[in-house]
Amino acid sequence: MSSSSNNSILPGPPSRSNLSAADLSPSGLLAFASGPCVSLVDSQSLQLISTVSLPSPHSSANPTVTSLRWAPLPLRRDPFSSHLLIAVGDNLGRIALVDFHVPSVRLWLEQDCDNARGKILGCGVQDLCWVLALPESYVLAAISGSSSLTLYTDSGHVFWKYDAAPEFISCIRCDPFDSSHFCVLGLKGFLLSVKLVGITENDVTSKEFRIQTDSTDLQKLEREVLVSSSNSSTSVFPFYSAKFSFSPHWKHIIFVTFPRELVVFDLQYEATLYVVALPREYAKFVDVLPDPSQEFLYCLHFDGRLSIWRRQEGEQVHVLCGIEELIPVIGNSPPLPSLLSLLISQLDSTLQNIRKIHSDPVLDGSKVDDSFYFGDDDAFLGFKTHFISISDDGKIWSWILSVKRDTDSNLQSNDKRLKCLTDTSFEISLVGQLQLLSSTVTILAVPTPSMTATLARGGNSPAVVVPLVALGTEAGTIDVVDVSANAVAASFSVHTSRIRGLNWLGNSRLVSFSCSRVSTRTGGFINMLAVTCLRSGVSKAFRVLQKPERSPIRALKVSSSGRYLLILFRGDLVEVWAMTKSPLMIRSLTLPFTVLEWTLPTIPNSAEKSLSKQPSISSNQETNATSTVTGTPKASDFRVGAADGQLQDDTSESFAFALVNGALGVFEVHGRRIRDFRPKWPEASFNTFDGLITAMAYRVPHVVTGDKLGNIRWWNVTSGNSSSFNTCKEGIKKIKFAPIYPDSISRGQIFVLFFDNTISFYDIDSPDPLGISFIRPQIPGTLILELDWLAMGTSRFDSLVLCVVGTDGSFRLVEVRVNEKMTAKLSYSKPPKEKYRPVPLCTPMLLPVSHALALRMILQLGVNPSWFNTSSQCIGKRSHSIPERTSSSKDLRSSMIDFPPIGDPAVIEILLKVLEPYRLEGCLLDDEKVRLYSSLVNKGYAARFAFTAAIFGETSEAFFWLKLPCAMNYEVNNITSKVSTKHFEEATMLNKTTSKGSSASGFEKIGLGEGQLKLMAFEQKELWLCANERIPWHENLGGEEAIQNRVHELVSVGNLEGAVSLLLSTSPDSSYFYPNALRAVALSTSVSKSLVELAVKVVAANMVRPDRSLSGTHLLCSVGRYQEACSQLQDAGCWTDSATLAATHLNGSDYARVLQRWATHVMQTEHDLWRGVMLYIAIGAFEQALAAFRKAEQPETAAILILACQETLANSWSIDDDNEDVIAVTKCYELYQEKLVHICMDSPPFLH
C-alpha cells in the first residue's frame, strides 16, 4: 500500500497555536502552517499546490508547526539542486528542512533529546531566520522556548547558543542591508544585535540594547501565569505581542511595535528616534510591516484592522493616516474569525519598480489595461501594495491597497483620530480568496457510487457518481470537497455546534445532526437534524421538537439508496425515517442495539462466479440476500439476479445489527414495512459473547463485526459459514469494505480503524487474513480519526482511494495499491489522474529545475510575446494575443526576437521544444506578467534580465539589472567629461544648512519611490542626499555618544559650520571637552599652512584609537586630507560613511578608489555579489566584475552581463571580444547550454 502524493492533502484551518507561522517567498509562493501541516499556495491565483505533514514522534501527539521561513536560495545553475527549501519548527522543539520539490522532509536539524528513549526535551520553536555567514552558505537562527537563541549550520549542527533569561524573546529578523546581521527582540524591550563572519563560535559577535517601553501589563500577566522556559513567550502570552521589522529604505533603522506603542529605533545611535502611543480606542498591535517601495508602515491589530502610517518629510516621525478592515463583517456570522497573519508581496513590489522605470503608456497602439499600472508623477501615488492575510476560519485573502489623491483638498475624515498631513486617501480591495477547511473536521461522508435515484420511480437507474466528499466540522459547518481539484467546492453553515453525524442522501443532498445539552434545571438534550441541498444551498430542519429530549442522538445511518434513515439514540430507541421531499418517520424500534449498518451494493454475477471458495446459494436464499441491491454506476453490469434470472425488488433494503448481548440480526425495510430477514444463522460458537460489538460492515453476503477486544468475525448470511480472528489490538472503531468492480477477484478486502486511531488492512477471502494483513499506524504522518472509501474507479486495476480525516484536522486522499502478496495478478496500476485546476498554475519556480533554467534563458535572450499564446478558452481575452500562434511544425527559433548573440542557436530551439508542453497548458506566465514582458522585451537586455530575475524571486539581481544602465552611463560620463568639483560643490551648497533644513524634496527627485533600489546607490549626489536626509532625525538626541555621531554626520556631508557649533556646545566638565575644542579650532581654520597641517596630522595619528577614530577623521577633513580620512573610516568599518564623505569631497580616480575598496569589502565580507558588482561597474572595473561572477560559479551571468554592457555602452565598451576573459566566459556559457540541454531532454514535463 502506498499513499498518494502530498498534493492530495487538504489541511485544516490554522489557529493561534501555530503562532502565525507563514512566509511569502520573493517569487510569490505562500507557505503557511495549520496544525502539523505546511501548505504551499500560489499567491497570484490562490491555488493550493502541495501540503507536507510533519510526522509525529513515537508515543507523542501530533506536533504543531509554530514557525517557518523560506530559505533564501536562488534558482541555482546546478539542475540537480533544490531551491524550494523551507525551515519548519514545531512546538516539540524540532526543526526540519522541507523540500517542496519532493515534497518531504529533507533534513532534521540537531535537537536536544534523550537518545536512549527518543523523548523530546527541547523547547518549542517560536521564530526562525536565515542568515548569510559565508558566500552561498546560510545558517539558521532559531528562538526556542522563551529565552533561547540557537544558530545551526546548513548541515543541521549547532555552533552557537545564547540564553537571554530572564528576558522573553519573541521575534527575529535579518537586516536587508547586511545579510550577515540580524536582531532579536524581547517582550520587555530587550534587543540583541548579532553579526556573523563564519560558522564557528568565534565568528559570532553580539551586542545588547534596551528599548524603553511600558511593560506594566506584561508584569501583571507574569504574576498570573506560570512561565516555563520550555514554552515560547507567544504561547504563554498570546495577546501580548512584540514584533519589529528592519526598514528597507534606511540602514540601522528598525520599526518596533509593542501592544500599545510604535517605536522607531536607530541601531547606530542606540537610541529611540520616535515613539507614539496607540489610542485606547484601537486594538493592540500584532505586527508591523514596512512597504518595500514606499515609506509607509502597515500595522496589524488584534481586531483584524490595518493601520497605515506615513513618514513625515525630513524626520522619522510617522503619522497615522488610514485604517482599513481586513475581516469583512458582511458574509461572516458572529463571532467573527480572527486574523492570524499578514504578509506583503515582494514580487509585486519589484515588478512595479520594473514597470515604473521602463513604463510605456502605449502597448501595441492601445492603452495598457493593468491593475498595477500607474501614471502619476508622485513618488507614492499610483503604487499598489499586494497583501496576503490568513484567518482562522481557513480563508486566505488577497488584498490590493492603492494610494489616491482626494479630489477635494478640504475633505475632512469622519474619524477625527486619524491625522494625515497630506491630501491622500487609501483604498483596499479584495481581489481573491481561497477557502480551505473552515474548522477542525469531526466526520466525513462519501457518496455511495451505486445509489439509485431517490425519486419515486426507483428502478435500477444509478445516480451519477460525483467526486465530492462532505466533511462535518467543530464549528457546525459542512465543507464539500471536490476531490478532483483537492479544493473546497462549497461550505454551508448548518449547525451552531459540532456536527456529530453526516450522511449523503443520493448525490445532491446531505443529512446531518448536532446535539447540545440543556443547562436548565430540567436538563435534557436538543437534537437538531437538517437536510442540506447542494444545488440550492438551503438547509431545512426536520423532526423539530418544542421541548428537550431525554436522550441524545448518537448516530445516523442512511441506506445505500438514500431512501431510508435510521436515527440511533443513546439507549434502546431507533427511529426509521423515509427521506422523501418531506421526511416521514415510518416507525420506531426499541431494542438494545450497539451497532447498525445498512447493506452495501453487492458485486456482479461475473465476480461472484469466480469465488470458488463460496458455497452454492439456493434460489430462495439469493433472492432474500440480494433484495437490498439498488444498482451501481453501470446498471447493465451491476444487475443482480436470482438463479432463475429474475430481477429483484429494488425498493427494499436491509440492515444488519448487533445487540448488547452479542446477538446478530438482519432487518429488511420495504416501504412502511420492516420484517425479519431470517438469514441462515452462523454456528453457535459465533454468538458466544466475548466482548461488546463496536463496529460492523454489511455487504451481501458478508456481515463483518469487530468488538472492543479486537476480535473480527465475519458471517455469510446465505450460507451460514463464519470465521474469526484476533487482531492483537484492542478496540475496533470502524470497519469499511473496499470497493468492488465487475472484474474484482476478492470481495472481502476491508480496512479496520481502531480506537487508538491506527488502521489495518485485511482480506477475509484469503486463507490467512491475519498473516497477510498490513498495519499502517500513520497515513501519512498522522493518526486516523475517520476513513471511508472513494469508489471512483472502474476496474480492479485502478488504485483504491481511501478518504482519511486525521487527528490533526486535515483531509487526505490515500492511494492504496494491493501488492501480489495480497492477491494474484495485481501488479499493474494506472498512472494517477491529473488534478483539475480552474486556471493554469503559472509559477515558474514550480517547474523542474532544468526546465526552469531553460525558461530563464529563453526569457533573458528574448522571446516574442505571441509565443505564450495557447489554445485555452481565455486566449481571446489576452491583450497581447495575435491571430498567428506559434506552430510546433515550423522552426521554433523564429519565436525569438533576435538571433542569439552568444551560445549555440540550436540550443534555443531544443529548449523551446522542451517547454512546449508547459506552453500548451498555459502554465508558464500569467496574463499580467506576459503583458509586462511584452512592454519590456524590446527595451534591451537589462530590462529582460531584471524581469526574469524578479519572477524567479531573485530580488537583488533584479535591482542590479535595473540600476546597471545608470552605472554604465555614470562610468561613461566620467570618461567623456570630468565633472568639476566646483559644479558639484555648487549643487551641494543649495541644500547645505546647519542641519535644520529638510532635503526630502530633493531626494524624492532622484527616486524616493524606488524604495529598495537605494540599496544599489553609488552616485555622489545620491549618497550625499541620503546622508543629509538622516541628519534632522538626531537633532533632539542627547548624550555624548550621540553628539559625536552627529558631528561625524555633519562633517561627512560638508556642513562644517554646524559641526563647529555642536562641538563648541560641549560642557567643560565633559571628558570630550578637549578633543571637541581641538576639532572645533581645526575645523574653523580657513587657511591651511604646512606647519599647521603637519601638527594636525600628528594629533590625528595620536587620536586614532578604537574610541577616538572619528575624531582623527575630522581633523584630517579640516586640512583637506579627504582621501586619508576615507581610508581611516574604512579601516574603522564605517564603509557607508566613507562613501558619503568621498561623495562630498572627492571626484574622479580618488572617488573610484574609495568605491573600489568598498566593493571588495562588500564582496568578501558582506558576501553581497550584486552590490559589489554594481560598484565595480560604476567605476569601470569590468574585468573585476566578470571575475566576481566567475568566482561565484556563475559564468552564464557574466556572459549576459557582457551582452548588457555592449548594448548600453556601444562604442564606449572598453573590453575587446578577443579578451581572454570574454572568450573564457563565452566558452563557459556554451558548455552550460550543452549541459542544460542534456538534462532537459532527460527530464519529463511535470505539471502541478
GROMACS .gro file of C-alpha atoms in nm, residues 22-239:
model
  218
   22ALA     CA    1   0.353   3.199   0.745
   23ASP     CA    2   0.601   3.329   0.491
   24LEU     CA    3   0.576   3.466   0.136
   25SER     CA    4   0.874   3.400  -0.089
   26PRO     CA    5   1.009   3.665  -0.330
   27SER     CA    6   0.876   3.450  -0.616
   28GLY     CA    7   0.518   3.468  -0.486
   29LEU     CA    8   0.484   3.129  -0.315
   30LEU     CA    9   0.295   3.137   0.015
   31ALA     CA   10   0.378   2.884   0.284
   32PHE     CA   11   0.164   2.869   0.596
   33ALA     CA   12   0.115   2.634   0.890
   34SER     CA   13  -0.202   2.462   1.003
   35GLY     CA   14  -0.164   2.209   1.279
   36PRO     CA   15   0.129   1.981   1.186
   37CYS     CA   16   0.098   2.066   0.817
   38VAL     CA   17   0.284   2.313   0.599
   39SER     CA   18   0.094   2.411   0.285
   40LEU     CA   19   0.214   2.577  -0.033
   41VAL     CA   20  -0.015   2.822  -0.215
   42ASP     CA   21   0.034   3.032  -0.528
   43SER     CA   22  -0.028   3.388  -0.410
   44GLN     CA   23  -0.135   3.507  -0.756
   45SER     CA   24  -0.405   3.254  -0.846
   46LEU     CA   25  -0.467   3.145  -0.483
   47GLN     CA   26  -0.448   2.774  -0.558
   48LEU     CA   27  -0.330   2.509  -0.317
   49ILE     CA   28  -0.022   2.340  -0.461
   50SER     CA   29   0.100   2.091  -0.204
   51THR     CA   30   0.092   2.007   0.166
   52VAL     CA   31   0.355   1.836   0.380
   53SER     CA   32   0.274   1.700   0.724
   54LEU     CA   33   0.545   1.670   0.986
   55PRO     CA   34   0.547   1.316   1.123
   56SER     CA   35   0.483   1.285   1.494
   57PRO     CA   36   0.745   1.117   1.712
   58HIS     CA   37   0.660   0.785   1.871
   59SER     CA   38   0.442   0.796   2.179
   60SER     CA   39   0.355   1.158   2.118
   61ALA     CA   40   0.059   1.356   1.999
   62ASN     CA   41   0.052   1.538   1.668
   63PRO     CA   42   0.306   1.821   1.655
   64THR     CA   43   0.207   2.179   1.583
   65VAL     CA   44   0.410   2.387   1.341
   66THR     CA   45   0.494   2.714   1.515
   67SER     CA   46   0.738   2.880   1.275
   68LEU     CA   47   0.854   2.858   0.916
   69ARG     CA   48   1.082   3.056   0.688
   70TRP     CA   49   1.174   3.023   0.320
   71ALA     CA   50   1.542   2.957   0.258
   72PRO     CA   51   1.680   3.248   0.051
   73LEU     CA   52   1.819   3.015  -0.213
   74PRO     CA   53   1.821   3.137  -0.573
   75LEU     CA   54   1.749   2.917  -0.870
   76ARG     CA   55   2.089   2.752  -0.878
   77ARG     CA   56   2.257   2.679  -1.204
   78ASP     CA   57   2.301   2.321  -1.090
   79PRO     CA   58   1.995   2.139  -1.231
   80PHE     CA   59   2.015   1.879  -0.953
   81SER     CA   60   1.981   2.128  -0.669
   82SER     CA   61   1.661   2.234  -0.496
   83HIS     CA   62   1.551   2.592  -0.437
   84LEU     CA   63   1.216   2.523  -0.268
   85LEU     CA   64   1.354   2.465   0.081
   86ILE     CA   65   1.175   2.592   0.387
   87ALA     CA   66   1.276   2.569   0.753
   88VAL     CA   67   0.994   2.447   0.977
   89GLY     CA   68   0.988   2.444   1.357
   90ASP     CA   69   0.726   2.287   1.582
   91ASN     CA   70   0.612   2.300   1.943
   92LEU     CA   71   0.824   1.995   2.028
   93GLY     CA   72   1.145   2.183   1.956
   94ARG     CA   73   1.217   2.005   1.628
   95ILE     CA   74   1.339   2.189   1.319
   96ALA     CA   75   1.311   2.033   0.975
   97LEU     CA   76   1.413   2.141   0.627
   98VAL     CA   77   1.120   2.065   0.397
   99ASP     CA   78   1.182   2.033   0.024
  100PHE     CA   79   0.865   2.108  -0.172
  101HIS     CA   80   1.020   1.969  -0.490
  102VAL     CA   81   0.990   1.617  -0.347
  103PRO     CA   82   0.783   1.710  -0.129
  104SER     CA   83   0.904   1.573   0.205
  105VAL     CA   84   1.133   1.643   0.496
  106ARG     CA   85   1.485   1.666   0.361
  107LEU     CA   86   1.681   1.710   0.685
  108TRP     CA   87   1.616   1.716   1.058
  109LEU     CA   88   1.833   1.962   1.243
  110GLU     CA   89   2.019   1.866   1.557
  111GLN     CA   90   1.794   1.876   1.864
  112ASP     CA   91   1.823   1.833   2.237
  113CYS     CA   92   1.688   1.488   2.302
  114ASP     CA   93   1.740   1.175   2.505
  115ASN     CA   94   1.900   0.938   2.255
  116ALA     CA   95   1.818   0.637   2.463
  117ARG     CA   96   1.443   0.691   2.473
  118GLY     CA   97   1.394   0.943   2.195
  119LYS     CA   98   1.197   1.166   2.431
  120ILE     CA   99   1.190   1.524   2.317
  121LEU     CA  100   1.338   1.758   2.576
  122GLY     CA  101   1.370   2.063   2.356
  123CYS     CA  102   1.163   2.378   2.376
  124GLY     CA  103   0.904   2.489   2.126
  125VAL     CA  104   1.041   2.682   1.829
  126GLN     CA  105   0.900   3.034   1.818
  127ASP     CA  106   1.071   3.205   1.524
  128LEU     CA  107   1.327   3.131   1.254
  129CYS     CA  108   1.558   3.339   1.038
  130TRP     CA  109   1.816   3.261   0.768
  131VAL     CA  110   2.147   3.449   0.797
  132LEU     CA  111   2.434   3.461   0.549
  133ALA     CA  112   2.759   3.351   0.714
  134LEU     CA  113   2.978   3.264   0.415
  135PRO     CA  114   2.938   3.309   0.040
  136GLU     CA  115   2.650   3.084  -0.072
  137SER     CA  116   2.626   2.944   0.282
  138TYR     CA  117   2.338   3.031   0.512
  139VAL     CA  118   2.291   2.946   0.879
  140LEU     CA  119   1.959   2.920   1.057
  141ALA     CA  120   1.886   3.123   1.369
  142ALA     CA  121   1.607   2.988   1.588
  143ILE     CA  122   1.429   3.110   1.900
  144SER     CA  123   1.341   2.813   2.120
  145GLY     CA  124   1.140   2.834   2.436
  146SER     CA  125   1.107   3.174   2.597
  147SER     CA  126   1.469   3.288   2.603
  148SER     CA  127   1.700   3.061   2.400
  149LEU     CA  128   1.866   3.159   2.070
  150THR     CA  129   2.047   2.893   1.865
  151LEU     CA  130   2.245   2.904   1.540
  152TYR     CA  131   2.256   2.598   1.312
  153THR     CA  132   2.482   2.527   1.017
  154ASP     CA  133   2.329   2.423   0.684
  155SER     CA  134   2.411   2.063   0.776
  156GLY     CA  135   2.197   2.087   1.090
  157HIS     CA  136   2.461   2.119   1.364
  158VAL     CA  137   2.452   2.371   1.649
  159PHE     CA  138   2.755   2.602   1.669
  160TRP     CA  139   2.635   2.890   1.890
  161LYS     CA  140   2.382   2.938   2.171
  162TYR     CA  141   2.263   3.236   2.368
  163ASP     CA  142   2.042   3.243   2.677
  164ALA     CA  143   1.853   3.570   2.723
  165ALA     CA  144   1.684   3.473   3.052
  166PRO     CA  145   1.506   3.634   3.232
  167GLU     CA  146   1.402   3.815   2.913
  168PHE     CA  147   1.121   3.678   2.694
  169ILE     CA  148   1.238   3.693   2.332
  170SER     CA  149   0.975   3.668   2.063
  171CYS     CA  150   1.091   3.791   1.722
  172ILE     CA  151   1.396   3.757   1.497
  173ARG     CA  152   1.464   3.938   1.168
  174CYS     CA  153   1.753   3.969   0.921
  175ASP     CA  154   1.897   4.304   0.810
  176PRO     CA  155   1.813   4.374   0.443
  177PHE     CA  156   2.127   4.590   0.413
  178ASP     CA  157   2.356   4.322   0.557
  179SER     CA  158   2.253   3.957   0.524
  180SER     CA  159   2.505   3.853   0.791
  181HIS     CA  160   2.342   4.072   1.056
  182PHE     CA  161   2.020   4.003   1.247
  183CYS     CA  162   1.839   4.122   1.558
  184VAL     CA  163   1.625   3.959   1.825
  185LEU     CA  164   1.354   4.141   2.020
  186GLY     CA  165   1.213   4.071   2.366
  187LEU     CA  166   0.871   4.148   2.510
  188LYS     CA  167   1.017   4.400   2.758
  189GLY     CA  168   1.226   4.593   2.505
  190PHE     CA  169   1.539   4.377   2.510
  191LEU     CA  170   1.715   4.394   2.173
  192LEU     CA  171   2.008   4.175   2.069
  193SER     CA  172   2.218   4.254   1.761
  194VAL     CA  173   2.421   3.965   1.619
  195LYS     CA  174   2.683   3.974   1.342
  196LEU     CA  175   2.828   3.664   1.170
  197VAL     CA  176   3.150   3.628   0.975
  198GLY     CA  177   3.172   3.248   0.974
  199ILE     CA  178   3.024   2.928   1.111
  200THR     CA  179   3.227   2.886   1.430
  201GLU     CA  180   3.154   3.017   1.776
  202ASN     CA  181   3.437   3.272   1.750
  203ASP     CA  182   3.283   3.416   1.432
  204VAL     CA  183   2.976   3.547   1.616
  205THR     CA  184   2.966   3.890   1.782
  206SER     CA  185   2.666   4.025   1.969
  207LYS     CA  186   2.558   4.348   2.134
  208GLU     CA  187   2.267   4.417   2.366
  209PHE     CA  188   2.036   4.720   2.354
  210ARG     CA  189   1.736   4.831   2.555
  211ILE     CA  190   1.425   4.994   2.408
  212GLN     CA  191   1.228   5.179   2.672
  213THR     CA  192   0.867   5.063   2.684
  214ASP     CA  193   0.586   5.033   2.933
  215SER     CA  194   0.571   4.666   3.037
  216THR     CA  195   0.326   4.704   3.326
  217ASP     CA  196   0.067   4.482   3.160
  218LEU     CA  197   0.328   4.214   3.099
  219GLN     CA  198   0.435   4.215   3.462
  220LYS     CA  199   0.073   4.159   3.565
  221LEU     CA  200   0.049   3.867   3.325
  222GLU     CA  201   0.370   3.718   3.464
  223ARG     CA  202   0.224   3.710   3.811
  224GLU     CA  203  -0.090   3.537   3.682
  225VAL     CA  204   0.076   3.281   3.455
  226LEU     CA  205   0.328   3.017   3.548
  227VAL     CA  206   0.604   3.067   3.290
  228SER     CA  207   0.816   2.771   3.184
  229SER     CA  208   1.139   2.808   2.990
  230SER     CA  209   1.022   2.533   2.755
  231ASN     CA  210   0.721   2.733   2.642
  232SER     CA  211   0.754   3.009   2.386
  233SER     CA  212   0.669   3.359   2.500
  234THR     CA  213   0.398   3.387   2.234
  235SER     CA  214   0.222   3.074   2.357
  236VAL     CA  215   0.242   3.190   2.719
  237PHE     CA  216   0.130   3.546   2.640
  238PRO     CA  217  -0.080   3.504   2.322
  239PHE     CA  218  -0.230   3.854   2.345
   0.00000   0.00000   0.00000
